[in-house]
CSV table of C-alpha atoms and ligand atoms in Angstrom, one decimal:
chain,number,residue,atom,x,y,z
F,85,UNK,CA,18.6,-20.7,9.4
F,86,UNK,CA,21.8,-22.3,7.5
F,87,UNK,CA,22.0,-22.3,3.8
F,88,UNK,CA,23.1,-24.2,0.7
F,89,UNK,CA,23.5,-23.9,-2.7
F,90,UNK,CA,21.6,-27.2,-5.2
F,91,UNK,CA,25.3,-27.8,-6.8
F,92,UNK,CA,27.3,-28.7,-3.3
F,93,UNK,CA,24.3,-30.3,-2.0
F,94,UNK,CA,24.6,-32.2,-4.7
F,95,UNK,CA,28.2,-32.9,-4.4
F,96,UNK,CA,28.0,-33.8,-0.5
F,97,UNK,CA,25.6,-36.8,-2.2
F,98,UNK,CA,27.2,-37.4,-4.6
F,99,UNK,CA,24.6,-37.1,-7.1
F,100,UNK,CA,24.4,-34.7,-10.1
F,101,UNK,CA,23.0,-31.2,-10.3
F,102,UNK,CA,20.6,-31.6,-12.7
F,103,UNK,CA,19.2,-34.2,-10.8
F,104,UNK,CA,18.6,-32.5,-7.7
F,105,UNK,CA,17.2,-29.2,-9.5
F,106,UNK,CA,14.2,-31.7,-11.3
F,107,UNK,CA,13.7,-32.7,-7.9
F,108,UNK,CA,12.8,-29.7,-6.8
F,109,UNK,CA,10.9,-29.1,-9.3
F,110,UNK,CA,9.3,-32.2,-8.5
F,111,UNK,CA,8.4,-29.4,-5.1
F,112,UNK,CA,6.7,-27.2,-7.1
F,113,UNK,CA,10.7,-24.4,-6.3
F,114,UNK,CA,12.4,-23.5,-9.8
F,115,UNK,CA,16.1,-22.6,-8.8
F,116,UNK,CA,18.8,-23.5,-10.3
F,117,UNK,CA,21.8,-25.2,-9.3
F,118,UNK,CA,23.3,-22.0,-7.5
F,119,UNK,CA,21.0,-21.3,-6.0
F,120,UNK,CA,20.8,-21.9,-1.9
F,121,UNK,CA,17.8,-23.5,-0.6
F,122,UNK,CA,17.0,-23.9,2.8
F,123,UNK,CA,18.0,-26.1,5.4
F,124,UNK,CA,14.5,-27.4,5.3
F,125,UNK,CA,14.1,-27.9,1.3
F,126,UNK,CA,18.0,-29.5,2.0
F,127,UNK,CA,17.0,-31.6,4.7
F,128,UNK,CA,13.9,-33.2,2.2
F,129,UNK,CA,16.4,-33.8,-0.7
F,130,UNK,CA,18.2,-35.7,1.3
F,131,UNK,CA,15.6,-38.2,2.1
F,132,UNK,CA,13.8,-37.9,-1.0
F,133,UNK,CA,17.5,-39.3,-2.6
F,134,UNK,CA,17.6,-41.9,-0.1
F,135,UNK,CA,20.3,-40.5,2.0
F,136,UNK,CA,21.0,-40.1,5.6
F,137,UNK,CA,21.6,-36.6,7.3
F,138,UNK,CA,24.5,-36.4,9.4
F,139,UNK,CA,24.6,-33.3,12.1
F,140,UNK,CA,28.4,-32.0,12.2
F,141,UNK,CA,28.7,-29.8,15.0
F,142,UNK,CA,31.1,-26.4,13.9
F,143,UNK,CA,34.2,-28.0,15.4
F,144,UNK,CA,34.6,-30.6,13.3
F,145,UNK,CA,34.5,-28.5,10.4
F,146,UNK,CA,36.0,-24.9,11.7
F,147,UNK,CA,39.6,-24.4,13.5
F,148,UNK,CA,38.6,-24.2,16.5
F,149,UNK,CA,41.3,-22.1,18.5
F,150,UNK,CA,39.3,-20.5,21.5
F,151,UNK,CA,39.8,-23.3,24.5
F,152,UNK,CA,42.9,-24.0,23.1
F,153,UNK,CA,45.0,-21.9,25.6
F,154,UNK,CA,49.0,-22.6,25.6
F,155,UNK,CA,50.3,-23.4,29.5
F,156,UNK,CA,52.5,-20.9,31.1
F,157,UNK,CA,55.7,-22.4,31.1
F,158,UNK,CA,55.8,-22.7,27.4
F,159,UNK,CA,55.2,-19.3,27.1
F,160,UNK,CA,58.5,-16.8,25.8
F,161,UNK,CA,59.2,-13.3,26.4
F,162,UNK,CA,58.0,-11.9,23.0
F,163,UNK,CA,58.2,-8.0,21.3
F,164,UNK,CA,55.8,-5.6,21.4
F,165,UNK,CA,53.8,-4.6,18.3
F,166,UNK,CA,54.1,-0.6,18.1
F,167,UNK,CA,50.9,1.2,16.1
F,168,UNK,CA,51.2,4.9,15.1
F,169,UNK,CA,49.0,7.5,15.4
F,170,UNK,CA,48.5,11.2,15.5
F,171,UNK,CA,46.8,13.6,13.6
F,172,UNK,CA,48.0,14.7,9.9
F,173,UNK,CA,51.8,15.8,8.8
F,174,UNK,CA,52.8,15.2,12.8
F,175,UNK,CA,54.7,13.6,11.6
F,176,UNK,CA,53.6,9.6,11.4
F,177,UNK,CA,55.7,8.9,8.7
F,178,UNK,CA,58.6,10.6,10.0
F,179,UNK,CA,59.0,9.1,13.4
F,180,UNK,CA,59.0,5.5,11.5
F,181,UNK,CA,61.2,5.6,8.8
F,182,UNK,CA,63.2,7.3,11.7
F,183,UNK,CA,63.3,4.7,14.5
F,184,UNK,CA,63.6,1.8,11.4
F,185,UNK,CA,66.5,4.1,10.9
F,186,UNK,CA,68.5,2.9,14.2
F,187,UNK,CA,67.7,-0.9,13.2
F,188,UNK,CA,71.5,-2.5,14.4
F,189,UNK,CA,71.2,-4.9,12.4
F,190,UNK,CA,70.2,-3.2,9.1
F,191,UNK,CA,72.5,-1.1,9.3
F,192,UNK,CA,75.6,-4.4,9.4
F,193,UNK,CA,73.7,-5.6,6.5
F,194,UNK,CA,72.8,-2.8,4.5
F,195,UNK,CA,69.2,-4.5,3.8
F,196,UNK,CA,66.9,-3.0,1.8
F,197,UNK,CA,64.0,-1.9,3.0
F,198,UNK,CA,60.9,-4.1,2.1
F,199,UNK,CA,57.3,-2.3,2.7
F,200,UNK,CA,55.7,-5.6,4.0
F,201,UNK,CA,52.9,-3.4,6.4
F,202,UNK,CA,54.8,-4.1,9.8
F,203,UNK,CA,58.8,-4.3,9.6
F,204,UNK,CA,61.3,-5.0,12.9
F,205,UNK,CA,64.2,-3.7,14.4
F,206,UNK,CA,66.4,-4.6,17.1
F,207,UNK,CA,68.5,-1.8,19.8
F,208,UNK,CA,71.6,-1.7,21.0
F,209,UNK,CA,70.4,-3.8,23.8
F,210,UNK,CA,69.4,-7.1,21.8
F,211,UNK,CA,66.0,-6.0,22.6
F,212,UNK,CA,63.5,-6.1,19.5
F,213,UNK,CA,60.0,-4.4,18.7
F,214,UNK,CA,58.3,-3.8,15.9
F,215,UNK,CA,56.3,-1.6,14.2
F,216,UNK,CA,53.2,-1.3,12.2
F,217,UNK,CA,53.8,0.1,9.1
F,218,UNK,CA,50.3,1.5,8.1
F,219,UNK,CA,50.1,4.4,10.7
F,220,UNK,CA,46.6,5.9,11.3
F,221,UNK,CA,44.1,4.9,13.2
F,222,UNK,CA,41.5,3.6,10.6
F,223,UNK,CA,44.2,0.4,10.2
F,224,UNK,CA,43.9,-0.2,13.6
F,225,UNK,CA,39.6,0.2,13.7
F,226,UNK,CA,39.4,-1.9,11.0
F,227,UNK,CA,41.6,-4.0,12.0
F,228,UNK,CA,39.4,-4.0,15.6
F,229,UNK,CA,36.2,-4.0,13.6
F,230,UNK,CA,37.3,-7.6,12.5
F,231,UNK,CA,38.5,-8.9,15.9
F,232,UNK,CA,42.0,-8.3,15.3
F,233,UNK,CA,43.9,-6.8,18.2
F,234,UNK,CA,47.3,-6.7,16.9
F,235,UNK,CA,48.2,-3.9,18.5
F,236,UNK,CA,50.2,-3.7,22.1
F,237,UNK,CA,50.9,-0.1,22.4
F,238,UNK,CA,49.7,2.8,20.9
F,239,UNK,CA,52.9,6.1,19.9
F,240,UNK,CA,50.7,8.7,20.0
F,241,UNK,CA,52.0,11.6,17.9
F,242,UNK,CA,51.9,14.9,19.0
F,243,UNK,CA,53.4,17.8,17.0
F,244,UNK,CA,55.1,20.1,19.4
F,245,UNK,CA,54.4,23.4,16.7
F,246,UNK,CA,50.8,22.3,16.2
F,247,UNK,CA,48.7,20.8,19.5
F,248,UNK,CA,45.6,18.4,20.2
F,249,UNK,CA,43.9,18.5,17.1
F,250,UNK,CA,40.7,16.7,15.5
F,251,UNK,CA,42.6,13.3,14.8
F,252,UNK,CA,44.8,13.6,17.6
F,253,UNK,CA,41.1,13.5,19.6
F,254,UNK,CA,40.4,10.8,17.4
F,255,UNK,CA,43.6,8.4,17.7
F,256,UNK,CA,43.5,9.7,22.3
F,257,UNK,CA,39.6,7.3,21.6
F,258,UNK,CA,40.1,4.8,19.4
F,259,UNK,CA,43.4,3.3,22.1
F,260,UNK,CA,41.1,4.4,25.2
F,261,UNK,CA,37.9,2.1,23.5
F,262,UNK,CA,40.6,-0.7,22.4
F,263,UNK,CA,42.4,-0.7,26.1
F,264,UNK,CA,45.9,-0.3,24.4
F,265,UNK,CA,48.3,1.8,26.8
F,266,UNK,CA,49.7,4.8,24.6
F,267,UNK,CA,52.4,6.7,25.1
F,268,UNK,CA,53.3,10.4,23.5
F,269,UNK,CA,55.7,11.4,21.0
F,270,UNK,CA,56.2,14.9,20.9
F,271,UNK,CA,57.2,15.7,17.7
F,272,UNK,CA,59.3,18.7,15.8
F,273,UNK,CA,60.7,19.8,19.0
F,274,UNK,CA,63.7,20.3,16.5
F,275,UNK,CA,61.2,24.0,15.3
F,276,UNK,CA,61.8,27.4,17.6
F,277,UNK,CA,58.0,27.9,18.3
F,278,UNK,CA,57.9,24.0,19.4
F,279,UNK,CA,56.2,23.8,22.9
F,280,UNK,CA,56.6,20.6,24.6
F,281,UNK,CA,54.7,21.7,28.0
F,282,UNK,CA,52.3,23.5,26.3
F,283,UNK,CA,50.7,19.6,24.9
F,284,UNK,CA,51.5,18.4,28.3
F,285,UNK,CA,48.7,20.8,29.6
F,286,UNK,CA,46.0,20.6,26.5
F,287,UNK,CA,46.9,16.6,27.1
F,288,UNK,CA,45.0,17.0,30.5
F,289,UNK,CA,41.7,18.1,28.8
F,290,UNK,CA,41.5,14.7,26.8
F,291,UNK,CA,42.5,12.4,30.4
F,292,UNK,CA,45.8,11.9,29.1
F,293,UNK,CA,47.7,12.9,31.8
F,294,UNK,CA,51.7,12.0,31.6
F,295,UNK,CA,54.3,11.7,34.6
F,296,UNK,CA,55.4,14.8,34.3
F,297,UNK,CA,52.0,16.0,34.8
F,298,UNK,CA,51.5,13.3,37.6
F,299,UNK,CA,49.8,10.8,35.2
F,300,UNK,CA,50.8,7.7,34.8
F,301,UNK,CA,51.2,8.3,30.5
F,302,UNK,CA,55.1,7.8,29.6
F,303,UNK,CA,55.6,11.2,27.0
F,304,UNK,CA,59.1,12.0,25.2
F,305,UNK,CA,60.3,14.8,23.4
F,306,UNK,CA,61.1,13.4,20.1
F,307,UNK,CA,62.0,15.7,16.2
F,308,UNK,CA,62.0,12.5,14.0
F,309,UNK,CA,63.8,15.1,11.6
F,310,UNK,CA,67.2,15.8,13.5
F,311,UNK,CA,66.6,12.2,15.4
F,312,UNK,CA,66.8,13.3,18.9
F,313,UNK,CA,65.3,11.2,21.8
F,314,UNK,CA,64.6,8.1,19.8
F,315,UNK,CA,66.2,5.9,22.3
F,316,UNK,CA,64.4,7.3,25.2
F,317,UNK,CA,61.3,7.0,23.0
F,318,UNK,CA,63.2,2.9,22.6
F,319,UNK,CA,63.7,3.3,26.2
F,320,UNK,CA,60.5,3.7,27.4
F,321,UNK,CA,58.7,1.6,25.3
F,322,UNK,CA,60.4,-1.6,26.2
F,323,UNK,CA,59.4,0.1,30.1
F,324,UNK,CA,56.5,-0.4,28.7
F,325,UNK,CA,56.5,-3.5,27.3
F,326,UNK,CA,57.9,-4.7,30.4
F,327,UNK,CA,54.6,-3.9,32.2
F,328,UNK,CA,52.7,-5.9,29.8
F,329,UNK,CA,54.6,-9.4,30.4
F,330,UNK,CA,54.1,-9.8,26.5
F,331,UNK,CA,54.6,-13.4,26.2
F,332,UNK,CA,53.4,-16.4,22.7
F,333,UNK,CA,55.0,-19.9,23.3
F,334,UNK,CA,56.9,-20.4,19.7
F,335,UNK,CA,57.7,-23.8,19.6
F,336,UNK,CA,53.9,-24.9,18.1
F,337,UNK,CA,51.7,-25.1,14.2
F,338,UNK,CA,51.8,-21.1,13.8
F,339,UNK,CA,49.4,-18.6,14.6
F,340,UNK,CA,48.9,-14.6,12.5
F,341,UNK,CA,47.1,-11.8,11.6
F,342,UNK,CA,47.0,-10.5,8.2
F,343,UNK,CA,47.7,-7.1,8.0
F,344,UNK,CA,47.8,-6.9,4.4
F,345,UNK,CA,46.8,-8.8,1.4
F,346,UNK,CA,47.2,-8.5,-3.0
F,347,UNK,CA,47.4,-10.3,-5.8
F,348,UNK,CA,51.3,-9.8,-6.9
F,349,UNK,CA,52.1,-9.8,-10.3
F,350,UNK,CA,54.3,-12.2,-10.6
F,351,UNK,CA,54.1,-13.6,-7.7
F,352,UNK,CA,50.1,-15.1,-7.2
F,353,UNK,CA,48.6,-13.9,-4.2
F,354,UNK,CA,51.0,-12.9,-0.4
F,355,UNK,CA,49.9,-12.0,2.6
F,356,UNK,CA,52.0,-9.8,5.0
F,357,UNK,CA,51.3,-11.5,8.1
F,358,UNK,CA,52.2,-11.0,12.2
F,359,UNK,CA,52.3,-14.1,13.7
F,360,UNK,CA,50.6,-13.7,17.6
F,361,UNK,CA,51.7,-17.6,18.5
F,362,UNK,CA,54.4,-20.3,17.3
F,363,UNK,CA,56.6,-20.5,15.0
F,364,UNK,CA,55.5,-20.3,10.7
F,365,UNK,CA,57.7,-22.8,8.2
F,366,UNK,CA,58.5,-23.4,5.0
F,367,UNK,CA,56.1,-25.9,4.1
F,368,UNK,CA,52.8,-25.1,6.3
F,369,UNK,CA,49.8,-25.7,5.6
F,370,UNK,CA,47.3,-22.8,6.3
F,371,UNK,CA,44.1,-21.6,6.9
F,372,UNK,CA,43.9,-18.1,6.5
F,373,UNK,CA,40.2,-16.1,6.3
F,374,UNK,CA,38.6,-18.6,3.7
F,375,UNK,CA,41.9,-19.6,1.6
F,376,UNK,CA,44.0,-22.1,2.2
F,377,UNK,CA,48.2,-22.4,1.0
F,378,UNK,CA,51.0,-23.9,1.5
F,379,UNK,CA,54.2,-21.3,2.5
F,380,UNK,CA,56.7,-22.1,-0.4
F,381,UNK,CA,58.4,-19.0,0.5
F,382,UNK,CA,58.9,-16.1,3.3
F,383,UNK,CA,60.6,-12.9,3.3
F,384,UNK,CA,61.3,-10.5,6.2
F,385,UNK,CA,60.6,-6.4,5.7
F,386,UNK,CA,65.0,-6.5,4.8
F,387,UNK,CA,64.2,-8.1,1.5
F,388,UNK,CA,65.2,-11.6,3.1
F,389,UNK,CA,64.2,-15.0,1.9
F,390,UNK,CA,63.3,-16.5,5.9
F,391,UNK,CA,62.9,-20.2,6.6
F,392,UNK,CA,60.4,-19.3,9.6
F,393,UNK,CA,58.8,-16.9,11.6
F,394,UNK,CA,58.0,-16.7,15.5
F,395,UNK,CA,55.3,-14.5,17.9
F,396,UNK,CA,55.3,-10.8,16.8
F,397,UNK,CA,57.5,-11.1,13.5
F,398,UNK,CA,56.3,-9.5,10.3
F,399,UNK,CA,56.2,-12.3,7.2
F,400,UNK,CA,55.5,-11.5,3.9
F,401,UNK,CA,54.9,-15.6,3.4
F,402,UNK,CA,54.2,-16.5,-0.5
F,403,UNK,CA,52.1,-20.1,-1.5
F,404,UNK,CA,48.1,-18.5,-0.4
F,405,UNK,CA,45.1,-20.1,-3.0
F,406,UNK,CA,43.5,-16.4,-3.0
F,407,UNK,CA,44.3,-13.0,-1.1
F,408,UNK,CA,42.6,-13.3,2.5
F,409,UNK,CA,41.5,-9.8,3.9
F,410,UNK,CA,43.8,-7.6,6.9
F,411,UNK,CA,42.6,-8.8,10.1
F,412,UNK,CA,42.2,-12.0,9.0
F,413,UNK,CA,43.5,-15.2,11.1
F,414,UNK,CA,45.8,-17.9,9.9
F,415,UNK,CA,46.7,-20.9,11.0
F,416,UNK,CA,48.2,-23.9,10.9
F,417,UNK,CA,46.8,-27.2,9.9
F,418,UNK,CA,47.5,-31.0,9.7
F,419,UNK,CA,47.4,-31.5,6.7
F,420,UNK,CA,46.1,-30.3,3.6
F,421,UNK,CA,42.7,-32.0,3.8
F,422,UNK,CA,42.1,-30.1,6.7
F,423,UNK,CA,43.3,-26.6,5.3
F,424,UNK,CA,40.7,-27.7,2.0
F,425,UNK,CA,37.8,-28.5,4.7
F,426,UNK,CA,37.9,-26.0,6.6
F,427,UNK,CA,38.4,-23.0,3.4
F,428,UNK,CA,35.9,-24.7,2.1
F,429,UNK,CA,33.6,-24.2,4.9
F,430,UNK,CA,33.8,-21.2,6.0
F,431,UNK,CA,33.8,-20.0,1.7
F,432,UNK,CA,30.5,-21.7,1.8
F,433,UNK,CA,29.1,-20.2,5.0
F,434,UNK,CA,30.4,-16.9,3.4
F,435,UNK,CA,28.5,-17.3,0.4
F,436,UNK,CA,25.4,-18.3,2.2
F,437,UNK,CA,25.2,-15.7,4.3
F,438,UNK,CA,25.6,-13.6,1.2
F,439,UNK,CA,23.1,-14.9,-1.2
F,440,UNK,CA,20.7,-15.9,1.6
F,441,UNK,CA,20.5,-11.9,1.8
F,442,UNK,CA,18.9,-11.8,-1.3
F,443,UNK,CA,15.5,-12.3,-0.4
F,444,UNK,CA,13.7,-16.0,-1.2
F,445,UNK,CA,10.1,-16.4,-1.3
F,446,UNK,CA,10.1,-20.6,0.3
F,447,UNK,CA,6.5,-19.9,1.5
F,448,UNK,CA,5.3,-18.5,-1.5
F,449,UNK,CA,6.7,-21.6,-3.0
F,450,UNK,CA,5.6,-24.5,-1.5
F,451,UNK,CA,2.3,-22.5,-0.9
F,452,UNK,CA,2.1,-24.4,-4.2
F,453,UNK,CA,2.3,-27.9,-3.0
F,454,UNK,CA,-0.8,-27.7,-1.0
X,537,GTP,P1,50.4,12.2,7.2
X,537,GTP,O1,50.9,10.6,6.7
X,537,GTP,O2,50.3,12.6,5.4
X,537,GTP,O3,48.8,12.4,8.0
X,537,GTP,O4,51.5,12.3,7.6
X,537,GTP,P2,52.5,12.4,8.7
X,537,GTP,O5,51.8,12.3,9.8
X,537,GTP,O6,53.0,10.8,8.2
X,537,GTP,O7,53.7,13.4,8.9
X,537,GTP,P3,54.7,13.3,7.9
X,537,GTP,O8,56.3,12.3,8.5
X,537,GTP,O9,54.9,13.1,6.3
X,537,GTP,O10,54.9,15.1,7.9
X,537,GTP,C1,55.3,16.0,7.5
X,537,GTP,C2,55.8,17.3,7.6
X,537,GTP,O11,56.6,17.0,8.5
X,537,GTP,C3,57.1,16.7,6.5
X,537,GTP,O12,57.5,17.6,6.0
X,537,GTP,C4,58.2,15.8,7.4
X,537,GTP,O13,59.0,16.4,7.1
X,537,GTP,C5,57.5,17.0,8.7
X,537,GTP,N1,58.4,16.7,9.4
X,537,GTP,C6,58.2,15.4,10.3
X,537,GTP,N2,58.6,15.1,11.1
X,537,GTP,C7,59.6,16.3,11.5
X,537,GTP,C8,60.9,17.0,12.6
X,537,GTP,O14,60.7,15.9,13.6
X,537,GTP,N3,60.7,17.4,13.1
X,537,GTP,C9,60.6,19.2,11.9
X,537,GTP,N4,60.8,20.3,11.7
X,537,GTP,N5,59.6,18.7,10.7
X,537,GTP,C10,59.5,17.0,11.1
X,538,MG,MG1,52.1,9.4,6.7
C-alpha cells in the first residue's frame, strides 16, 4: 500500500502539520509530522478535514516514456556504445587509452583528456564511436541491474600471454546474459610468448566461437602497447555496429543515462550523461532520478564547452539540484514546474518505500479505537 508523511499530506491539503498530528492523536495514533501513515489513514484524515480525495494516476505525476516510440522515418544512425571487459591486468585500460589516441579530432585540437565516464572518437573515415571509460563487468552489471542497458557492443580483452582467466569467463557470462554482441581482442600480441591460437581454442570451451574457428564472433590480434591492430579492431566494431542498425531520433527532447555523478567542490553536483535519444541543449529543464535541474553548462570528453549533445554522445552536465545515481534516466521536460512535480513525486515515493520498511503497527494503534 501507498504511504505518505504527515507533513506532505498537510502540504497537499494546505493545512498545518501540527493540526494533522492532533487529529491523528484524537484517532489514537501517536505520530510526528515526519512519520508516514498508510493510505487508509490518510483518506480518513482528508475527509476529517473536509477535503476531497483526488486520485491521480502515475502517468500524471511521473514520466512515461515506455510507449513514446519515435517513428521510423525520424531515426538517424548513431555511434555504437562500446564497453571493454576482461581479466585483471589483461590491458583494458591500456586498450582504452590506445583507442583514445586514434581520435583524429583530439589529434587536431590537442584537447586535454577529461575523464567523464565515457569518450567518443572520430575515426579516419569520419565515423564516431563511444567508449565507456569504466572497464570491467562490475560497472556493466550495476548499470544493467538499474535497468540501464547502454552498451551496444562488448570488447572482451584476453592477454595472449595469459589466457582465459576467471574474470574472462565472468565477462563472457555477463555479456551473454545481456544479449550484447562481443568482439574478442587478443591483446599483448607484441610479447614473444603470446599465443593467440591457443586463446581461440580455449574460447571454444566457453562457447565463444571466433571466425577463425568457423564461428561468428569477430576476433582481432592487438597490442595496446605497440598500437598494432587498432584500426582492425575499429573496423570490426563498425561492422558489428552496422549489423545492429543502431539508430535514434536526434530532433526531440533529450533522454540519457547517468554513467557517473558526484558533488564537485567548485561546480556543485555534476553528472556524466550518455544521451540515448534527442539532443540535450543548454537551458533545457530535466528530471534525473529523484533530482531535477536545468542545463547550465555541458562539457565534453575533450574538456570543451558544448551547447548541445546528440545521441550516443557522452557529456558532463552542470546545473543539477542534487547528485543522481549511476544508471538513472535523464529526461527533458516542458518546464520547471513539471520537473519539480516529477522529482518531488519520485522523492516521496522513494522516501515512503524506505520508511515503509520500518514496521509500523497500525493495527495495534487502531485497536485503541474499539
Ligand atoms: P586492471 O584495471 O587492473 O584490471 O588492469 P587492466 O586490464 O586495465 O590492464 P592495464 O591496461 O592496466 O595493463 C596491465 C599491464 O599490462 C600494464 O603493465 C600494461 O603496461 C601491460 N600491457 C597492457 N597492454 C599491453 C600490450 O599490448 N603489450 C604488453 N607487452 N603489455 C601490455
Ligand atoms: Mg584498468
